Structures are given as C-alpha cells and as structure tokens.
Amino acid sequence: MPPGRPNTERIVMRLEPITDWHDHIEAGRQYLRTAVKGQSRNAVFNNELVFQLAAMAVERLMAGLMQYYRQMPVDHTLSGLAAELAAVCPLDAALAARIRAIEAVDDMCALTIEHREPPAKGAIEEILAVGREIERFVDGHLPDGWGGPATA
C-alpha cells in the first residue's frame, strides 16, 4: 500500500481449534490409572510418586477440558486451572476447594527450594478421589462417544 493511504483492508482473524485436547485427557486418564494401581505396589510406587502422578492427572484432565472449549490455560497450577475453568464450565465450589487444598500438601510449581515431607496416606486417598471426580466432571462436559466413560 502506498505511504499516506489509509488501510481499508479488513483484517480477518481465523480461530483455529485446539486439536490435541483429547491427548491431554487421555494422558490424564493414564496418569490416574497408574496412580491408582501404584497404591498397591509400594516396592515401586512410594507416596510421593503416587501423589505426583495423581496431580498430573488432575492437571491434564482440566487442561484438556479447557482446550476442548478452545481455551488455552495460562496458569497450570492446580488452583489456577480450577479458577480458569470457571470461565468455561465452573466446578462445584467444594471440589474447587479440594483442588486448592492439594497444593497445601505439595506445591508442585514452587519457585523456591523447600524441604517437603512425603504425602501421608490420607492425602493420597484424597487426591485420588479428586482425580476420579475430575475425570467424571470432564466426561460430563464432553460430547457422548468421544472416548468412553471414566476408567479409574
């Protein structure tokens, strides 16, 4: 365009779908299955590992659901994802509070080095229960037949 002439062309933005949302959900399902099975294999899976696998499951499930609704989460902490999910399909307040409480046990995204105790058995049971609940929540907000019911 010659200098001095106003730009009269329309700029059209094309929204591209986030096509790999289902990969995140399937990864979340697999992390959750592994964490559940790991509980009975103490020689291989300690509480720290089971907790981290379950936390990754919750993170991937929520991120995948947001991406299905064409939202790219900015904050991948569990509490951040729960807050951002509210714009798409809000969680029950009690479940959102349980997700935030997980970070009190272990802030996986802490910016400082800190001494941590391994999660106790009660924390493991809680995060696995939250993981199963999130998996059901995700299934309830996706189209029927996309990939099957909850598996853990």
Coordinates of C-alpha atoms in Angstrom, one line a residue:
M1 CA 0.0 0.0 0.0
P2 CA 1.4 3.4 -0.9
P3 CA 2.5 5.6 2.0
G4 CA -0.1 8.0 3.3
R5 CA -3.1 6.0 2.2
P6 CA -5.3 4.6 5.0
N7 CA -5.5 0.9 5.3
T8 CA -9.0 -0.1 4.3
E9 CA -8.4 -3.8 4.2
R10 CA -10.3 -5.8 6.7
I11 CA -8.2 -8.0 8.9
V12 CA -10.0 -11.3 9.5
M13 CA -8.8 -13.5 12.3
R14 CA -9.4 -17.1 11.9
L15 CA -9.7 -19.1 15.1
E16 CA -8.1 -22.5 14.9
P17 CA -9.4 -25.2 17.1
I18 CA -7.0 -26.8 19.6
T19 CA -7.0 -30.2 18.1
D20 CA -4.9 -32.2 20.6
W21 CA -7.3 -31.6 23.6
H22 CA -8.1 -35.4 23.7
D23 CA -4.4 -36.2 24.0
H24 CA -4.3 -34.3 27.3
I25 CA -7.4 -36.0 28.6
E26 CA -6.1 -39.5 27.6
A27 CA -2.8 -38.7 29.3
G28 CA -4.7 -37.6 32.4
R29 CA -6.6 -40.8 32.4
Q30 CA -3.4 -42.8 32.1
Y31 CA -1.7 -40.9 34.9
L32 CA -4.7 -41.6 37.1
R33 CA -4.9 -45.3 36.3
T34 CA -1.2 -45.6 37.1
A35 CA -1.5 -43.7 40.4
V36 CA -4.4 -45.9 41.4
K37 CA -2.6 -49.1 40.6
G38 CA 0.6 -47.8 42.1
Q39 CA -1.0 -47.7 45.6
S40 CA -0.8 -51.4 45.8
R41 CA 2.8 -51.6 44.6
N42 CA 4.7 -50.0 47.4
A43 CA 8.0 -51.5 46.3
V44 CA 7.8 -49.4 43.1
F45 CA 5.5 -46.5 43.9
N46 CA 6.1 -44.5 47.1
N47 CA 3.5 -41.9 48.3
E48 CA 5.5 -39.1 46.6
L49 CA 5.3 -40.7 43.2
V50 CA 1.6 -41.7 43.5
F51 CA 0.7 -38.1 44.6
Q52 CA 2.6 -36.5 41.7
L53 CA 1.0 -38.9 39.2
A54 CA -2.4 -38.1 40.5
A55 CA -1.7 -34.4 40.5
M56 CA -0.5 -34.6 36.9
A57 CA -3.7 -36.5 36.1
V58 CA -5.9 -33.7 37.5
E59 CA -3.8 -31.0 35.7
R60 CA -4.0 -32.8 32.3
L61 CA -7.7 -33.5 32.6
M62 CA -8.6 -29.9 33.4
A63 CA -6.3 -28.5 30.8
G64 CA -7.7 -30.9 28.1
L65 CA -11.3 -29.9 29.0
M66 CA -10.3 -26.2 28.7
Q67 CA -8.7 -26.8 25.3
Y68 CA -11.8 -28.7 24.1
Y69 CA -13.7 -25.4 24.7
R70 CA -10.9 -23.5 22.8
Q71 CA -9.3 -22.0 25.9
M72 CA -5.6 -22.2 26.5
P73 CA -4.9 -22.2 30.2
V74 CA -2.3 -19.6 31.3
D75 CA -1.8 -20.9 34.9
H76 CA -1.1 -24.6 35.0
T77 CA -1.1 -24.8 38.8
L78 CA -4.0 -26.8 40.1
S79 CA -5.6 -23.8 41.8
G80 CA -5.0 -21.7 38.7
L81 CA -6.6 -24.3 36.4
A82 CA -9.6 -24.6 38.7
A83 CA -10.1 -20.8 38.6
E84 CA -9.6 -20.6 34.8
L85 CA -12.0 -23.5 34.3
A86 CA -14.7 -21.3 35.8
A87 CA -14.9 -19.3 32.6
V88 CA -15.8 -22.4 30.6
C89 CA -17.7 -24.8 32.9
P90 CA -17.3 -24.0 36.6
L91 CA -16.5 -26.6 39.1
D92 CA -18.6 -27.2 42.2
A93 CA -17.2 -24.9 44.9
A94 CA -16.4 -27.8 47.2
L95 CA -14.5 -29.6 44.5
A96 CA -12.6 -26.4 43.6
A97 CA -11.7 -26.0 47.3
R98 CA -10.4 -29.6 47.4
I99 CA -8.2 -29.0 44.4
R100 CA -6.8 -25.9 46.1
A101 CA -6.1 -27.9 49.2
I102 CA -3.9 -30.3 47.2
E103 CA -1.4 -27.5 46.8
A104 CA -1.2 -27.2 50.6
V105 CA 0.1 -30.7 50.7
D106 CA 2.7 -30.2 47.9
D107 CA 3.1 -27.1 45.7
M108 CA 4.5 -28.8 42.7
C109 CA 5.2 -25.5 41.0
A110 CA 7.0 -23.8 43.9
L111 CA 9.7 -21.3 42.8
T112 CA 11.8 -21.9 45.9
I113 CA 13.5 -24.9 47.2
E114 CA 11.9 -26.3 50.3
H115 CA 12.0 -29.4 52.4
R116 CA 8.9 -31.5 52.0
E117 CA 7.6 -34.5 53.8
P118 CA 6.1 -37.3 51.7
P119 CA 2.3 -37.0 51.4
A120 CA 0.5 -39.1 54.1
K121 CA -1.9 -41.9 53.2
G122 CA -4.9 -39.6 53.7
A123 CA -3.5 -37.1 51.2
I124 CA -3.0 -39.9 48.7
E125 CA -6.6 -41.1 49.2
E126 CA -7.9 -37.5 48.8
I127 CA -6.0 -36.7 45.6
L128 CA -7.1 -40.0 44.0
A129 CA -10.7 -39.2 44.9
V130 CA -10.4 -35.7 43.5
G131 CA -8.8 -37.3 40.3
R132 CA -11.8 -39.6 39.9
E133 CA -14.2 -36.7 40.5
I134 CA -12.5 -34.5 37.9
E135 CA -12.5 -37.4 35.4
R136 CA -16.3 -37.7 35.8
F137 CA -16.7 -33.9 35.6
V138 CA -14.7 -33.9 32.3
D139 CA -16.7 -36.8 30.9
G140 CA -19.9 -34.9 31.7
H141 CA -18.7 -31.9 29.8
L142 CA -17.6 -33.6 26.6
P143 CA -19.7 -35.0 23.8
D144 CA -21.0 -38.5 24.1
G145 CA -18.9 -41.2 22.5
W146 CA -15.7 -39.1 22.3
G147 CA -13.6 -41.7 24.2
G148 CA -15.5 -43.5 26.7
P149 CA -16.5 -43.3 30.4
A150 CA -14.2 -42.8 33.4
T151 CA -11.8 -45.6 33.8
A152 CA -10.1 -45.2 37.2

